[in-house]
Amino acid sequence: MINGHDVGRMPFRTYVIDKAAMIRNIIEDAINGGAKVRFGVTAIKCAVKGDGYECLVHDRDGGEYVINARALIGADAYPSIVDLSLGVTKGFKAEDLIIATSARARGGSTWMMRR
Ligand SMILES: Cc1cc2nc3c(=O)[nH]c(=O)nc-3n(C[C@H](O)[C@H](O)[C@H](O)COP(=O)(O)OP(=O)(O)OC[C@H]3O[C@@H](n4cnc5c(N)ncnc54)[C@H](O)[C@@H]3O)c2cc1C
């Protein structure tokens, strides 16, 4: 519902999650599990190094350095530097891609959850 107008219904159960809280909890779990977390760091290139990985990174102050890790998770979305560097998917073909757009509307809104 937006401004009292029913703008659409989904024929399945839906959930609304607090994405910021979810990510915060995942980061806390990672830290509690022994991971070191660095914010504002951009991976430029990654490679296999021994039985682990190394990534060249830039920090938000313009610094450049290398991070060595036992495990590497490519959660950097498309076009993923981890994917491109390590050739995980060998790239995408035109038919693998979709064009998506989004728009924002002004106004009060209420979330409707159907069970
Ligand atoms: C406007 C909008 C509305 C959406 N609404 C919904 C919704 O209502 N429900 C739903 O289920 N989905 C929704 N989605 C889709 C959802 O946001 C994505 O599917 C989801 O965020 C993908 O998660 P991800 O972790 O794979 O990638 P992302 O959330 O894109 O996270 C990738 C992260 O990697 C970081 N990153 C990128 N490159 C590098 C690099 N080289 N080095 C270091 N970090 C890097 C990025 O800064 C980012 O923080 C929406 C998307 C958009 C754009």
PDB file of C-alpha atoms and ligand atoms in Angstrom:
ATOM      1  CA  MET A   1       0.000   0.000   0.000  1.00  0.00           C
ATOM      2  CA  ILE A   2       1.329   3.478  -0.887  1.00  0.00           C
ATOM      3  CA  ASN A   3      -0.675   6.500   0.259  1.00  0.00           C
ATOM      4  CA  GLY A   4      -3.677   4.250   0.804  1.00  0.00           C
ATOM      5  CA  HIS A   5      -3.553   2.783  -2.706  1.00  0.00           C
ATOM      6  CA  ASP A   6      -3.146  -0.913  -3.239  1.00  0.00           C
ATOM      7  CA  VAL A   7      -0.291  -0.989  -5.773  1.00  0.00           C
ATOM      8  CA  GLY A   8       0.177  -4.703  -6.039  1.00  0.00           C
ATOM      9  CA  ARG A   9      -0.115  -8.118  -4.450  1.00  0.00           C
ATOM     10  CA  MET A  10       2.263 -11.033  -4.468  1.00  0.00           C
ATOM     11  CA  PRO A  11       0.838 -14.541  -4.564  1.00  0.00           C
ATOM     12  CA  PHE A  12       3.338 -15.889  -2.052  1.00  0.00           C
ATOM     13  CA  ARG A  13       4.477 -15.332   1.516  1.00  0.00           C
ATOM     14  CA  THR A  14       6.760 -12.308   1.870  1.00  0.00           C
ATOM     15  CA  TYR A  15       9.123 -11.133   4.579  1.00  0.00           C
ATOM     16  CA  VAL A  16      10.692  -7.752   5.251  1.00  0.00           C
ATOM     17  CA  ILE A  17      14.128  -7.879   6.833  1.00  0.00           C
ATOM     18  CA  ASP A  18      16.324  -5.236   8.393  1.00  0.00           C
ATOM     19  CA  LYS A  19      19.303  -5.591   6.030  1.00  0.00           C
ATOM     20  CA  ALA A  20      21.572  -3.318   8.084  1.00  0.00           C
ATOM     21  CA  ALA A  21      20.918  -5.397  11.217  1.00  0.00           C
ATOM     22  CA  MET A  22      21.457  -8.639   9.289  1.00  0.00           C
ATOM     23  CA  ILE A  23      24.825  -7.446   7.945  1.00  0.00           C
ATOM     24  CA  ARG A  24      25.812  -6.100  11.393  1.00  0.00           C
ATOM     25  CA  ASN A  25      25.099  -9.514  12.940  1.00  0.00           C
ATOM     26  CA  ILE A  26      27.079 -11.333  10.234  1.00  0.00           C
ATOM     27  CA  ILE A  27      30.061  -9.034  10.825  1.00  0.00           C
ATOM     28  CA  GLU A  28      29.834  -9.569  14.603  1.00  0.00           C
ATOM     29  CA  ASP A  29      29.725 -13.339  14.076  1.00  0.00           C
ATOM     30  CA  ALA A  30      32.768 -13.156  11.791  1.00  0.00           C
ATOM     31  CA  ILE A  31      34.708 -11.114  14.363  1.00  0.00           C
ATOM     32  CA  ASN A  32      33.678 -13.504  17.157  1.00  0.00           C
ATOM     33  CA  GLY A  33      34.849 -16.373  14.930  1.00  0.00           C
ATOM     34  CA  GLY A  34      38.306 -14.833  14.661  1.00  0.00           C
ATOM     35  CA  ALA A  35      38.053 -12.808  11.428  1.00  0.00           C
ATOM     36  CA  LYS A  36      39.658  -9.374  11.191  1.00  0.00           C
ATOM     37  CA  VAL A  37      37.276  -6.897   9.563  1.00  0.00           C
ATOM     38  CA  ARG A  38      38.458  -3.821   7.673  1.00  0.00           C
ATOM     39  CA  PHE A  39      35.920  -1.285   6.421  1.00  0.00           C
ATOM     40  CA  GLY A  40      36.297   1.007   3.412  1.00  0.00           C
ATOM     41  CA  VAL A  41      38.703  -1.314   1.620  1.00  0.00           C
ATOM     42  CA  THR A  42      38.335  -2.021  -2.117  1.00  0.00           C
ATOM     43  CA  ALA A  43      39.809  -5.166  -3.657  1.00  0.00           C
ATOM     44  CA  ILE A  44      41.667  -4.371  -6.877  1.00  0.00           C
ATOM     45  CA  LYS A  45      43.022  -7.803  -7.772  1.00  0.00           C
ATOM     46  CA  CYS A  46      43.144 -11.218  -6.080  1.00  0.00           C
ATOM     47  CA  ALA A  47      45.227 -14.314  -6.736  1.00  0.00           C
ATOM     48  CA  VAL A  48      45.918 -17.767  -5.324  1.00  0.00           C
ATOM     49  CA  LYS A  49      48.982 -17.664  -3.074  1.00  0.00           C
ATOM     50  CA  GLY A  50      50.229 -20.956  -1.639  1.00  0.00           C
ATOM     51  CA  ASP A  51      47.254 -22.653   0.020  1.00  0.00           C
ATOM     52  CA  GLY A  52      45.469 -19.330   0.456  1.00  0.00           C
ATOM     53  CA  TYR A  53      44.851 -16.073  -1.365  1.00  0.00           C
ATOM     54  CA  GLU A  54      46.247 -12.592  -1.587  1.00  0.00           C
ATOM     55  CA  CYS A  55      44.407  -9.458  -2.620  1.00  0.00           C
ATOM     56  CA  LEU A  56      45.774  -6.072  -3.581  1.00  0.00           C
ATOM     57  CA  VAL A  57      43.491  -3.508  -1.931  1.00  0.00           C
ATOM     58  CA  HIS A  58      43.011   0.246  -1.770  1.00  0.00           C
ATOM     59  CA  ASP A  59      41.797   1.930   1.390  1.00  0.00           C
ATOM     60  CA  ARG A  60      39.679   5.065   1.526  1.00  0.00           C
ATOM     61  CA  ASP A  61      42.739   7.236   2.297  1.00  0.00           C
ATOM     62  CA  GLY A  62      44.419   6.297  -0.994  1.00  0.00           C
ATOM     63  CA  GLY A  63      46.665   3.672   0.593  1.00  0.00           C
ATOM     64  CA  GLU A  64      47.492   0.453  -1.260  1.00  0.00           C
ATOM     65  CA  TYR A  65      48.481  -2.820   0.391  1.00  0.00           C
ATOM     66  CA  VAL A  66      48.166  -6.593   0.196  1.00  0.00           C
ATOM     67  CA  ILE A  67      45.904  -8.754   2.377  1.00  0.00           C
ATOM     68  CA  ASN A  68      46.702 -12.466   2.723  1.00  0.00           C
ATOM     69  CA  ALA A  69      43.861 -14.790   3.687  1.00  0.00           C
ATOM     70  CA  ARG A  70      43.195 -18.488   4.156  1.00  0.00           C
ATOM     71  CA  ALA A  71      39.709 -18.169   2.646  1.00  0.00           C
ATOM     72  CA  LEU A  72      38.321 -15.744   0.055  1.00  0.00           C
ATOM     73  CA  ILE A  73      34.584 -15.155  -0.448  1.00  0.00           C
ATOM     74  CA  GLY A  74      33.576 -13.268  -3.580  1.00  0.00           C
ATOM     75  CA  ALA A  75      30.631 -11.319  -2.161  1.00  0.00           C
ATOM     76  CA  ASP A  76      31.507  -8.164  -4.092  1.00  0.00           C
ATOM     77  CA  ALA A  77      28.558  -8.389  -6.508  1.00  0.00           C
ATOM     78  CA  TYR A  78      28.695  -7.981 -10.301  1.00  0.00           C
ATOM     79  CA  PRO A  79      31.195  -7.391 -11.875  1.00  0.00           C
ATOM     80  CA  SER A  80      33.026  -9.196  -9.063  1.00  0.00           C
ATOM     81  CA  ILE A  81      36.751  -8.502  -8.786  1.00  0.00           C
ATOM     82  CA  VAL A  82      37.155 -11.878  -7.074  1.00  0.00           C
ATOM     83  CA  ASP A  83      35.363 -13.586  -9.963  1.00  0.00           C
ATOM     84  CA  LEU A  84      37.307 -11.690 -12.646  1.00  0.00           C
ATOM     85  CA  SER A  85      40.682 -12.194 -10.928  1.00  0.00           C
ATOM     86  CA  LEU A  86      40.274 -15.924 -10.316  1.00  0.00           C
ATOM     87  CA  GLY A  87      38.139 -16.816 -13.355  1.00  0.00           C
ATOM     88  CA  VAL A  88      35.448 -18.414 -11.202  1.00  0.00           C
ATOM     89  CA  THR A  89      32.560 -18.083 -13.677  1.00  0.00           C
ATOM     90  CA  LYS A  90      34.628 -17.370 -16.817  1.00  0.00           C
ATOM     91  CA  GLY A  91      32.411 -14.349 -17.416  1.00  0.00           C
ATOM     92  CA  PHE A  92      28.795 -13.965 -18.418  1.00  0.00           C
ATOM     93  CA  LYS A  93      27.121 -14.229 -21.793  1.00  0.00           C
ATOM     94  CA  ALA A  94      24.532 -11.700 -22.936  1.00  0.00           C
ATOM     95  CA  GLU A  95      21.698 -14.138 -22.156  1.00  0.00           C
ATOM     96  CA  ASP A  96      22.892 -14.457 -18.532  1.00  0.00           C
ATOM     97  CA  LEU A  97      22.176 -10.798 -17.890  1.00  0.00           C
ATOM     98  CA  ILE A  98      18.989  -8.838 -17.310  1.00  0.00           C
ATOM     99  CA  ILE A  99      18.406  -5.134 -17.304  1.00  0.00           C
ATOM    100  CA  ALA A 100      16.782  -3.929 -14.082  1.00  0.00           C
ATOM    101  CA  THR A 101      15.623  -0.499 -13.119  1.00  0.00           C
ATOM    102  CA  SER A 102      14.336   0.945  -9.887  1.00  0.00           C
ATOM    103  CA  ALA A 103      12.438   4.073  -8.983  1.00  0.00           C
ATOM    104  CA  ARG A 104      11.692   5.981  -5.799  1.00  0.00           C
ATOM    105  CA  ALA A 105       8.336   7.514  -5.039  1.00  0.00           C
ATOM    106  CA  ARG A 106       7.560  10.237  -2.519  1.00  0.00           C
ATOM    107  CA  GLY A 107       4.868   9.714   0.063  1.00  0.00           C
ATOM    108  CA  GLY A 108       3.992   7.861   3.221  1.00  0.00           C
ATOM    109  CA  SER A 109       3.960   4.122   2.981  1.00  0.00           C
ATOM    110  CA  THR A 110       2.829   1.153   4.963  1.00  0.00           C
ATOM    111  CA  TRP A 111       4.178  -2.343   4.564  1.00  0.00           C
ATOM    112  CA  MET A 112       1.609  -5.024   4.109  1.00  0.00           C
ATOM    113  CA  MET A 113       2.550  -8.554   5.018  1.00  0.00           C
ATOM    114  CA  ARG A 114       0.246 -11.369   4.019  1.00  0.00           C
ATOM    115  CA  ARG A 115       0.320 -14.757   5.665  1.00  0.00           C
TER     116      ARG A 115
HETATM  117  C1  LIG B   1      17.035  -0.298  -5.170  1.00  0.00           C
HETATM  118  C2  LIG B   1      17.147  -1.779  -4.837  1.00  0.00           C
HETATM  119  C3  LIG B   1      16.136  -2.357  -4.103  1.00  0.00           C
HETATM  120  C4  LIG B   1      16.198  -3.717  -3.783  1.00  0.00           C
HETATM  121  N1  LIG B   1      15.188  -4.244  -3.043  1.00  0.00           N
HETATM  122  C5  LIG B   1      15.237  -5.540  -2.707  1.00  0.00           C
HETATM  123  C6  LIG B   1      14.205  -6.098  -1.906  1.00  0.00           C
HETATM  124  O1  LIG B   1      13.260  -5.431  -1.506  1.00  0.00           O
HETATM  125  N2  LIG B   1      14.309  -7.415  -1.576  1.00  0.00           N
HETATM  126  C7  LIG B   1      15.354  -8.187  -1.999  1.00  0.00           C
HETATM  127  O2  LIG B   1      15.397  -9.371  -1.664  1.00  0.00           O
HETATM  128  N3  LIG B   1      16.347  -7.676  -2.759  1.00  0.00           N
HETATM  129  C8  LIG B   1      16.308  -6.373  -3.115  1.00  0.00           C
HETATM  130  N4  LIG B   1      17.303  -5.857  -3.889  1.00  0.00           N
HETATM  131  C9  LIG B   1      18.369  -6.730  -4.355  1.00  0.00           C
HETATM  132  C10 LIG B   1      19.382  -6.922  -3.242  1.00  0.00           C
HETATM  133  O3  LIG B   1      19.817  -5.659  -2.782  1.00  0.00           O
HETATM  134  C11 LIG B   1      20.550  -7.678  -3.821  1.00  0.00           C
HETATM  135  O4  LIG B   1      20.102  -8.887  -4.398  1.00  0.00           O
HETATM  136  C12 LIG B   1      21.516  -8.009  -2.699  1.00  0.00           C
HETATM  137  O5  LIG B   1      21.931  -6.829  -2.065  1.00  0.00           O
HETATM  138  C13 LIG B   1      22.729  -8.689  -3.278  1.00  0.00           C
HETATM  139  O6  LIG B   1      23.588  -8.936  -2.187  1.00  0.00           O
HETATM  140  P1  LIG B   1      25.102  -9.132  -2.390  1.00  0.00           P
HETATM  141  O7  LIG B   1      25.703  -9.274  -1.013  1.00  0.00           O
HETATM  142  O8  LIG B   1      25.350 -10.224  -3.379  1.00  0.00           O
HETATM  143  O9  LIG B   1      25.641  -7.813  -3.094  1.00  0.00           O
HETATM  144  P2  LIG B   1      25.620  -6.312  -2.576  1.00  0.00           P
HETATM  145  O10 LIG B   1      24.570  -6.070  -1.554  1.00  0.00           O
HETATM  146  O11 LIG B   1      25.623  -5.487  -3.836  1.00  0.00           O
HETATM  147  O12 LIG B   1      27.003  -6.168  -1.816  1.00  0.00           O
HETATM  148  C14 LIG B   1      28.236  -6.159  -2.500  1.00  0.00           C
HETATM  149  C15 LIG B   1      29.195  -5.362  -1.627  1.00  0.00           C
HETATM  150  O13 LIG B   1      30.515  -5.517  -2.152  1.00  0.00           O
HETATM  151  C16 LIG B   1      31.137  -4.254  -2.140  1.00  0.00           C
HETATM  152  N5  LIG B   1      32.158  -4.284  -3.188  1.00  0.00           N
HETATM  153  C17 LIG B   1      31.988  -4.208  -4.535  1.00  0.00           C
HETATM  154  N6  LIG B   1      33.155  -4.288  -5.169  1.00  0.00           N
HETATM  155  C18 LIG B   1      34.105  -4.412  -4.196  1.00  0.00           C
HETATM  156  C19 LIG B   1      35.524  -4.535  -4.227  1.00  0.00           C
HETATM  157  N7  LIG B   1      36.206  -4.539  -5.376  1.00  0.00           N
HETATM  158  N8  LIG B   1      36.194  -4.635  -3.049  1.00  0.00           N
HETATM  159  C20 LIG B   1      35.506  -4.627  -1.864  1.00  0.00           C
HETATM  160  N9  LIG B   1      34.157  -4.513  -1.773  1.00  0.00           N
HETATM  161  C21 LIG B   1      33.471  -4.415  -2.935  1.00  0.00           C
HETATM  162  C22 LIG B   1      30.032  -3.242  -2.418  1.00  0.00           C
HETATM  163  O14 LIG B   1      30.424  -1.970  -1.940  1.00  0.00           O
HETATM  164  C23 LIG B   1      28.899  -3.850  -1.601  1.00  0.00           C
HETATM  165  O15 LIG B   1      28.934  -3.402  -0.274  1.00  0.00           O
HETATM  166  C24 LIG B   1      17.289  -4.502  -4.217  1.00  0.00           C
HETATM  167  C25 LIG B   1      18.310  -3.900  -4.961  1.00  0.00           C
HETATM  168  C26 LIG B   1      18.249  -2.561  -5.270  1.00  0.00           C
HETATM  169  C27 LIG B   1      19.379  -1.921  -6.062  1.00  0.00           C
END
